[in-house]
Structure formats: structure tokens, C-alpha cells
PDB file of C-alpha atoms in Angstrom:
ATOM      1  CA  MET A   1     201.166   4.830  36.352  1.00  0.00           C
ATOM      2  CA  LYS A   2     198.089   6.687  35.232  1.00  0.00           C
ATOM      3  CA  ARG A   3     194.699   5.188  36.085  1.00  0.00           C
ATOM      4  CA  LEU A   4     192.121   5.273  33.349  1.00  0.00           C
ATOM      5  CA  ALA A   5     189.068   7.487  33.806  1.00  0.00           C
ATOM      6  CA  GLY A   6     186.270   5.501  35.342  1.00  0.00           C
ATOM      7  CA  GLY A   7     188.681   3.108  37.044  1.00  0.00           C
ATOM      8  CA  LEU A   8     187.311  -0.307  37.734  1.00  0.00           C
ATOM      9  CA  VAL A   9     185.366  -0.982  40.898  1.00  0.00           C
ATOM     10  CA  PHE A  10     186.937  -4.185  42.129  1.00  0.00           C
ATOM     11  CA  GLY A  11     188.747  -6.317  39.604  1.00  0.00           C
ATOM     12  CA  THR A  12     191.574  -4.192  38.235  1.00  0.00           C
ATOM     13  CA  ALA A  13     191.930  -2.256  41.472  1.00  0.00           C
ATOM     14  CA  ALA A  14     192.475  -5.504  43.285  1.00  0.00           C
ATOM     15  CA  LEU A  15     194.621  -6.931  40.511  1.00  0.00           C
ATOM     16  CA  SER A  16     196.889  -3.891  40.406  1.00  0.00           C
ATOM     17  CA  VAL A  17     199.278  -5.323  42.914  1.00  0.00           C
ATOM     18  CA  VAL A  18     199.942  -8.108  40.465  1.00  0.00           C
ATOM     19  CA  LEU A  19     199.413  -6.263  37.198  1.00  0.00           C
ATOM     20  CA  PHE A  20     201.392  -3.067  37.912  1.00  0.00           C
ATOM     21  CA  VAL A  21     204.741  -4.359  38.996  1.00  0.00           C
ATOM     22  CA  GLY A  22     206.881  -3.463  35.989  1.00  0.00           C
ATOM     23  CA  CYS A  23     208.611  -0.319  37.272  1.00  0.00           C
ATOM     24  CA  ALA A  24     212.205   0.805  37.487  1.00  0.00           C
ATOM     25  CA  ASN A  25     214.635  -1.537  39.226  1.00  0.00           C
ATOM     26  CA  THR A  26     212.245  -4.470  38.948  1.00  0.00           C
ATOM     27  CA  PRO A  27     212.027  -7.215  36.299  1.00  0.00           C
ATOM     28  CA  PRO A  28     209.847  -6.456  33.273  1.00  0.00           C
ATOM     29  CA  THR A  29     206.179  -7.058  33.791  1.00  0.00           C
ATOM     30  CA  PRO A  30     205.056 -10.342  32.202  1.00  0.00           C
ATOM     31  CA  ASP A  31     202.908  -9.861  29.121  1.00  0.00           C
ATOM     32  CA  TRP A  32     199.986 -11.781  30.601  1.00  0.00           C
ATOM     33  CA  GLN A  33     199.666  -9.212  33.403  1.00  0.00           C
ATOM     34  CA  LEU A  34     199.557  -6.242  31.060  1.00  0.00           C
ATOM     35  CA  ASN A  35     197.204  -8.038  28.681  1.00  0.00           C
ATOM     36  CA  ALA A  36     194.848  -9.106  31.437  1.00  0.00           C
ATOM     37  CA  LYS A  37     194.527  -5.630  32.882  1.00  0.00           C
ATOM     38  CA  SER A  38     194.153  -3.773  29.590  1.00  0.00           C
ATOM     39  CA  THR A  39     191.667  -6.193  28.083  1.00  0.00           C
ATOM     40  CA  LEU A  40     189.570  -6.230  31.293  1.00  0.00           C
ATOM     41  CA  GLU A  41     189.409  -2.419  31.297  1.00  0.00           C
ATOM     42  CA  ARG A  42     188.470  -2.358  27.586  1.00  0.00           C
ATOM     43  CA  SER A  43     185.810  -4.969  28.205  1.00  0.00           C
ATOM     44  CA  VAL A  44     184.133  -2.972  30.994  1.00  0.00           C
ATOM     45  CA  GLN A  45     184.330   0.248  29.049  1.00  0.00           C
ATOM     46  CA  ALA A  46     182.807  -1.373  25.948  1.00  0.00           C
ATOM     47  CA  TYR A  47     179.999  -2.831  28.055  1.00  0.00           C
ATOM     48  CA  LEU A  48     179.189   0.499  29.658  1.00  0.00           C
ATOM     49  CA  GLN A  49     179.243   2.147  26.255  1.00  0.00           C
ATOM     50  CA  GLY A  50     176.653  -0.371  25.108  1.00  0.00           C
ATOM     51  CA  ASN A  51     178.818  -2.590  22.934  1.00  0.00           C
ATOM     52  CA  SER A  52     178.267  -6.162  24.129  1.00  0.00           C
ATOM     53  CA  ARG A  53     180.171  -7.811  21.293  1.00  0.00           C
ATOM     54  CA  VAL A  54     183.433  -5.952  21.976  1.00  0.00           C
ATOM     55  CA  ALA A  55     182.968  -6.421  25.700  1.00  0.00           C
ATOM     56  CA  ALA A  56     182.654 -10.175  25.308  1.00  0.00           C
ATOM     57  CA  VAL A  57     185.750 -10.442  23.088  1.00  0.00           C
ATOM     58  CA  GLU A  58     187.925  -8.369  25.398  1.00  0.00           C
ATOM     59  CA  PHE A  59     186.732 -10.167  28.515  1.00  0.00           C
ATOM     60  CA  ALA A  60     187.484 -13.530  26.974  1.00  0.00           C
ATOM     61  CA  ALA A  61     191.032 -12.373  26.233  1.00  0.00           C
ATOM     62  CA  SER A  62     191.466 -11.143  29.806  1.00  0.00           C
ATOM     63  CA  ARG A  63     190.116 -14.318  31.319  1.00  0.00           C
ATOM     64  CA  THR A  64     192.411 -16.471  29.135  1.00  0.00           C
ATOM     65  CA  ALA A  65     195.450 -14.491  30.308  1.00  0.00           C
ATOM     66  CA  LEU A  66     194.434 -14.854  33.930  1.00  0.00           C
ATOM     67  CA  ALA A  67     193.592 -18.537  33.602  1.00  0.00           C
ATOM     68  CA  ARG A  68     197.224 -19.262  32.711  1.00  0.00           C
ATOM     69  CA  THR A  69     198.106 -18.489  36.345  1.00  0.00           C
ATOM     70  CA  GLY A  70     195.697 -21.073  37.738  1.00  0.00           C
ATOM     71  CA  ARG A  71     194.685 -18.516  40.417  1.00  0.00           C
ATOM     72  CA  ALA A  72     191.042 -18.580  41.358  1.00  0.00           C
ATOM     73  CA  ASP A  73     191.266 -15.212  43.155  1.00  0.00           C
ATOM     74  CA  LEU A  74     192.379 -13.338  40.033  1.00  0.00           C
ATOM     75  CA  LEU A  75     189.723 -15.031  37.901  1.00  0.00           C
ATOM     76  CA  ALA A  76     187.074 -14.268  40.542  1.00  0.00           C
ATOM     77  CA  ARG A  77     188.050 -10.613  40.671  1.00  0.00           C
ATOM     78  CA  ALA A  78     187.736 -10.357  36.893  1.00  0.00           C
ATOM     79  CA  GLU A  79     184.304 -12.035  36.926  1.00  0.00           C
ATOM     80  CA  LEU A  80     183.143  -9.778  39.753  1.00  0.00           C
ATOM     81  CA  THR A  81     184.333  -6.728  37.881  1.00  0.00           C
ATOM     82  CA  ARG A  82     182.169  -7.725  34.919  1.00  0.00           C
ATOM     83  CA  CYS A  83     179.242  -8.364  37.240  1.00  0.00           C
ATOM     84  CA  ALA A  84     179.747  -4.974  38.887  1.00  0.00           C
ATOM     85  CA  ALA A  85     179.321  -3.327  35.482  1.00  0.00           C
ATOM     86  CA  ASN A  86     176.057  -5.225  35.097  1.00  0.00           C
ATOM     87  CA  VAL A  87     174.880  -4.021  38.511  1.00  0.00           C
ATOM     88  CA  ALA A  88     175.839  -0.462  37.656  1.00  0.00           C
ATOM     89  CA  SER A  89     173.533  -0.771  34.652  1.00  0.00           C
ATOM     90  CA  LEU A  90     170.728  -2.093  36.908  1.00  0.00           C
ATOM     91  CA  VAL A  91     171.077  -5.673  35.650  1.00  0.00           C
ATOM     92  CA  PHE A  92     170.478  -7.626  38.858  1.00  0.00           C
ATOM     93  CA  GLU A  93     171.230 -11.294  38.351  1.00  0.00           C
ATOM     94  CA  PRO A  94     173.535 -13.922  39.874  1.00  0.00           C
ATOM     95  CA  CYS A  95     177.239 -13.558  39.011  1.00  0.00           C
ATOM     96  CA  ILE A  96     177.377 -16.823  37.084  1.00  0.00           C
ATOM     97  CA  GLY A  97     181.102 -16.612  36.227  1.00  0.00           C
ATOM     98  CA  TYR A  98     182.054 -16.210  39.882  1.00  0.00           C
ATOM     99  CA  ALA A  99     180.069 -19.158  41.205  1.00  0.00           C
ATOM    100  CA  PRO A 100     182.416 -21.976  40.103  1.00  0.00           C
ATOM    101  CA  LEU A 101     185.370 -20.070  41.570  1.00  0.00           C
ATOM    102  CA  ALA A 102     183.791 -19.229  44.919  1.00  0.00           C
ATOM    103  CA  ALA A 103     185.234 -22.144  46.907  1.00  0.00           C
ATOM    104  CA  ASP A 104     188.806 -21.101  46.083  1.00  0.00           C
ATOM    105  CA  ALA A 105     188.472 -17.355  45.639  1.00  0.00           C
ATOM    106  CA  GLY A 106     188.648 -16.001  49.198  1.00  0.00           C
ATOM    107  CA  GLU A 107     186.522 -14.098  51.721  1.00  0.00           C
ATOM    108  CA  PRO A 108     186.845 -10.596  50.147  1.00  0.00           C
ATOM    109  CA  GLN A 109     185.561 -11.965  46.854  1.00  0.00           C
ATOM    110  CA  ARG A 110     182.653 -13.700  48.585  1.00  0.00           C
ATOM    111  CA  ALA A 111     181.747 -10.533  50.447  1.00  0.00           C
ATOM    112  CA  TYR A 112     181.843  -8.420  47.284  1.00  0.00           C
ATOM    113  CA  ASN A 113     179.640 -10.914  45.458  1.00  0.00           C
ATOM    114  CA  ASP A 114     177.169 -10.775  48.330  1.00  0.00           C
ATOM    115  CA  TYR A 115     177.279  -6.981  48.156  1.00  0.00           C
ATOM    116  CA  LEU A 116     176.457  -6.989  44.445  1.00  0.00           C
ATOM    117  CA  GLN A 117     173.574  -9.351  45.118  1.00  0.00           C
ATOM    118  CA  GLY A 118     172.207  -7.062  47.847  1.00  0.00           C
ATOM    119  CA  ALA A 119     172.812  -9.775  50.419  1.00  0.00           C
ATOM    120  CA  LEU A 120     175.903  -8.548  52.339  1.00  0.00           C
ATOM    121  CA  GLN A 121     176.024  -9.447  55.995  1.00  0.00           C
ATOM    122  CA  PRO A 122     176.914  -6.611  58.400  1.00  0.00           C
ATOM    123  CA  ALA A 123     179.866  -8.583  59.705  1.00  0.00           C
ATOM    124  CA  ASP A 124     181.393  -8.639  56.273  1.00  0.00           C
ATOM    125  CA  VAL A 125     181.421  -4.891  55.571  1.00  0.00           C
ATOM    126  CA  ALA A 126     185.119  -4.642  56.426  1.00  0.00           C
ATOM    127  CA  LEU A 127     185.900  -7.148  53.651  1.00  0.00           C
ATOM    128  CA  LEU A 128     184.593  -4.820  50.943  1.00  0.00           C
ATOM    129  CA  PRO A 129     186.738  -2.525  48.801  1.00  0.00           C
ATOM    130  CA  GLU A 130     187.270   0.600  50.896  1.00  0.00           C
ATOM    131  CA  GLN A 131     185.118   2.936  48.769  1.00  0.00           C
ATOM    132  CA  HIS A 132     182.023   0.880  49.436  1.00  0.00           C
ATOM    133  CA  ARG A 133     182.305   0.408  53.217  1.00  0.00           C
ATOM    134  CA  ALA A 134     180.740   3.634  54.433  1.00  0.00           C
ATOM    135  CA  LEU A 135     177.552   3.273  52.375  1.00  0.00           C
ATOM    136  CA  ALA A 136     177.275  -0.430  53.171  1.00  0.00           C
ATOM    137  CA  ALA A 137     177.820  -0.009  56.910  1.00  0.00           C
ATOM    138  CA  ALA A 138     175.608   2.885  57.814  1.00  0.00           C
ATOM    139  CA  LYS A 139     172.466   4.753  56.861  1.00  0.00           C
ATOM    140  CA  PRO A 140     173.446   5.979  53.394  1.00  0.00           C
ATOM    141  CA  SER A 141     173.774   9.680  52.744  1.00  0.00           C
ATOM    142  CA  LEU A 142     173.503  11.404  49.393  1.00  0.00           C
ATOM    143  CA  GLU A 143     176.665  13.322  50.149  1.00  0.00           C
ATOM    144  CA  SER A 144     178.695  10.156  50.725  1.00  0.00           C
ATOM    145  CA  LEU A 145     177.475   8.818  47.402  1.00  0.00           C
ATOM    146  CA  ARG A 146     177.966  12.098  45.555  1.00  0.00           C
ATOM    147  CA  THR A 147     181.557  12.443  46.721  1.00  0.00           C
ATOM    148  CA  MET A 148     182.706   8.969  45.625  1.00  0.00           C
ATOM    149  CA  SER A 149     185.665   9.607  43.312  1.00  0.00           C
ATOM    150  CA  ASP A 150     185.316   6.493  41.151  1.00  0.00           C
ATOM    151  CA  PRO A 151     182.319   6.827  38.816  1.00  0.00           C
ATOM    152  CA  LEU A 152     181.786   3.141  38.323  1.00  0.00           C
ATOM    153  CA  ALA A 153     182.002   2.454  42.064  1.00  0.00           C
ATOM    154  CA  GLN A 154     179.507   5.258  42.542  1.00  0.00           C
ATOM    155  CA  LEU A 155     177.026   3.674  40.080  1.00  0.00           C
ATOM    156  CA  VAL A 156     177.477   0.272  41.742  1.00  0.00           C
ATOM    157  CA  ALA A 157     176.805   1.758  45.188  1.00  0.00           C
ATOM    158  CA  ALA A 158     173.734   3.587  43.873  1.00  0.00           C
ATOM    159  CA  ALA A 159     172.418   0.381  42.297  1.00  0.00           C
ATOM    160  CA  VAL A 160     172.947  -1.604  45.504  1.00  0.00           C
ATOM    161  CA  LEU A 161     171.048   1.050  47.431  1.00  0.00           C
ATOM    162  CA  LEU A 162     168.220   0.790  44.900  1.00  0.00           C
ATOM    163  CA  GLN A 163     168.251  -2.983  44.955  1.00  0.00           C
ATOM    164  CA  THR A 164     168.038  -3.081  48.770  1.00  0.00           C
ATOM    165  CA  GLY A 165     165.273  -0.461  48.999  1.00  0.00           C
ATOM    166  CA  ARG A 166     167.504   2.183  50.630  1.00  0.00           C
ATOM    167  CA  ALA A 167     167.720   4.677  47.722  1.00  0.00           C
ATOM    168  CA  GLU A 168     166.405   8.179  48.218  1.00  0.00           C
ATOM    169  CA  PRO A 169     165.108   9.875  45.001  1.00  0.00           C
ATOM    170  CA  GLY A 170     168.384  11.782  44.737  1.00  0.00           C
ATOM    171  CA  VAL A 171     170.305   8.536  44.302  1.00  0.00           C
ATOM    172  CA  ILE A 172     168.782   8.089  40.836  1.00  0.00           C
ATOM    173  CA  ASP A 173     169.630  11.696  39.923  1.00  0.00           C
ATOM    174  CA  ILE A 174     173.275  11.201  40.915  1.00  0.00           C
ATOM    175  CA  ALA A 175     173.512   8.016  38.868  1.00  0.00           C
ATOM    176  CA  VAL A 176     172.025   9.718  35.816  1.00  0.00           C
ATOM    177  CA  THR A 177     174.462  12.613  36.099  1.00  0.00           C
ATOM    178  CA  THR A 178     177.481  10.302  36.523  1.00  0.00           C
ATOM    179  CA  SER A 179     176.506   7.999  33.640  1.00  0.00           C
ATOM    180  CA  SER A 180     175.961  10.989  31.367  1.00  0.00           C
ATOM    181  CA  ALA A 181     179.239  12.634  32.330  1.00  0.00           C
ATOM    182  CA  GLN A 182     181.140   9.438  31.510  1.00  0.00           C
ATOM    183  CA  GLY A 183     179.304   8.867  28.221  1.00  0.00           C
ATOM    184  CA  TRP A 184     178.206   5.431  29.405  1.00  0.00           C
ATOM    185  CA  SER A 185     175.032   4.867  27.400  1.00  0.00           C
ATOM    186  CA  ARG A 186     174.097   1.499  28.913  1.00  0.00           C
ATOM    187  CA  PRO A 187     173.806   2.584  32.554  1.00  0.00           C
ATOM    188  CA  LEU A 188     172.501   5.981  31.491  1.00  0.00           C
ATOM    189  CA  LEU A 189     169.510   4.406  29.702  1.00  0.00           C
ATOM    190  CA  ALA A 190     168.837   2.161  32.719  1.00  0.00           C
ATOM    191  CA  TRP A 191     168.884   5.009  35.225  1.00  0.00           C
ATOM    192  CA  LEU A 192     166.915   7.335  32.917  1.00  0.00           C
ATOM    193  CA  ASN A 193     164.219   4.696  32.751  1.00  0.00           C
ATOM    194  CA  ALA A 194     164.248   4.407  36.510  1.00  0.00           C
ATOM    195  CA  GLN A 195     163.901   8.166  36.704  1.00  0.00           C
ATOM    196  CA  LEU A 196     161.081   8.044  34.166  1.00  0.00           C
ATOM    197  CA  MET A 197     159.154   5.464  36.209  1.00  0.00           C
ATOM    198  CA  ARG A 198     159.521   7.681  39.254  1.00  0.00           C
ATOM    199  CA  VAL A 199     158.168  10.836  37.653  1.00  0.00           C
ATOM    200  CA  GLN A 200     155.370   8.925  35.890  1.00  0.00           C
ATOM    201  CA  ALA A 201     154.280   7.499  39.257  1.00  0.00           C
ATOM    202  CA  ALA A 202     154.247  11.024  40.615  1.00  0.00           C
ATOM    203  CA  GLY A 203     152.091  12.222  37.702  1.00  0.00           C
ATOM    204  CA  GLU A 204     154.740  14.665  36.484  1.00  0.00           C
ATOM    205  CA  VAL A 205     153.775  14.664  32.801  1.00  0.00           C
ATOM    206  CA  GLY A 206     156.131  17.431  31.627  1.00  0.00           C
ATOM    207  CA  GLN A 207     159.191  15.825  33.218  1.00  0.00           C
ATOM    208  CA  ALA A 208     158.203  12.427  31.853  1.00  0.00           C
ATOM    209  CA  GLU A 209     157.988  13.781  28.310  1.00  0.00           C
ATOM    210  CA  GLN A 210     161.384  15.474  28.713  1.00  0.00           C
ATOM    211  CA  LEU A 211     162.934  12.207  29.951  1.00  0.00           C
ATOM    212  CA  GLN A 212     161.408  10.286  27.040  1.00  0.00           C
ATOM    213  CA  ARG A 213     163.005  12.713  24.594  1.00  0.00           C
ATOM    214  CA  ARG A 214     166.358  12.305  26.321  1.00  0.00           C
ATOM    215  CA  ILE A 215     166.103   8.540  26.208  1.00  0.00           C
ATOM    216  CA  ALA A 216     165.356   8.700  22.522  1.00  0.00           C
ATOM    217  CA  ARG A 217     168.446  10.797  21.904  1.00  0.00           C
ATOM    218  CA  VAL A 218     170.656   8.285  23.701  1.00  0.00           C
ATOM    219  CA  LEU A 219     169.113   5.379  21.795  1.00  0.00           C
ATOM    220  CA  GLU A 220     169.934   7.080  18.469  1.00  0.00           C
ATOM    221  CA  THR A 221     173.648   6.849  19.184  1.00  0.00           C
ATOM    222  CA  ALA A 222     173.789   3.483  20.989  1.00  0.00           C
ATOM    223  CA  PRO A 223     176.006   0.949  19.225  1.00  0.00           C
ATOM    224  CA  ALA A 224     174.679  -2.415  18.080  1.00  0.00           C
ATOM    225  CA  ARG A 225     174.790  -4.876  20.973  1.00  0.00           C
TER     226      ARG A 225
END
């Protein structure tokens, strides 16, 4: 089955074993699985596009579908996916929805939450989703970040590098390029402002003015939040 552009960092990738089982020679996929995956994807996309209202409605629908299973791991993955979108947009705060599920969610979920918080322990790198392990385990390289195939995972990795003080200047440039290419106004504005702060600190007046004009253009088209 086709994966949507900007596939999700953790939640739907990890849920896919459960949510993508309705193929030939197998029983039909239960509606809750299809609904949970599609609404979670729409929620994250709406959030990245700057539409908080739609994001909240879609996430609530996804969470309701998952809650019917009683499985803390699935609920935790959904909550962590939403928190990953926050981190990609440089919103660094505790993953509140994950906290009540932590005791029953499992070690991979705990490690990913720690990663999003910039507090991952070296011993837990192997528990992360595969695309994040290289940058979490070793001295990060711009090439490793640039070649990440999942744009949302790339933004999350860039944000974690920034949060932990390991981001070279080029990290911000990569995140701006990726956000712009995906049409994701929320992270784009966040990363453009990070870029603006950097050039202002360097006294680069011309570049700062250019960035301010670009930010203004993005703000003109941003949906109501």
C-alpha cells in the first residue's frame, strides 16, 4: 500500500503492522484500524500545515479508535507521533498525553519520548526507530541528516540536534528547505525564525531583511489556528 508523502515519524510507522493487515487472502481490516491510521495522518498533516483546530479533531477521532483496543502501546505511539510534530516545529515541551501511558507502553516508547525531550541515554539508542539511530548514536553529520528520506523524521532529528546543542548552522538550513518543500507552514515559520535569529546575531542585515519578508509571505497564507 502506498505511504503518504511525509510519512509519520513514529506512530503510524509503528502502528502499520496492526493497521495495514487487510490484504489479499486475509480477513478484512477492521474499521477501527483504518480509521485510526487515516485520522492520525490527517491530524499530523493539519498540524504541520498550521491548522490546530482540524488537527485536534482528527487526533481525537484517532485516539478514540485506538482506545477501543485497550492497548497502551498503540495509544502511546499515537501520542508520541503528535509530540514529534510539535518537536519538528520547535515546540519543546513534555509529551503530556504520553505520560499517563508510560508505565504500560513499553521500552521503545519510553526511549522515543526521551529522545524527543533531548534526554536519551546512550544505552537506549538501539530502541529508537531505525532512521534516528545514526544521528542519536554518533557525532551528527549534515550528510546523514540531509539524506534522511522521511521529511518529518528529518525535521524531528534536526530539532533534537538543536535542542541538545549539537546543531551546526547547516542543520537549520536543511530544516527550512524541507519544511518549505512539504508546504508545512508551522515548522517552516519556526525554523525561519531560528534562521533569522542566527543571521541577526551575526549582523547580516541584508539576509535578516530577506528572511523577514519570507516570514511575512508565509504568515499571509497561514490558516487560522
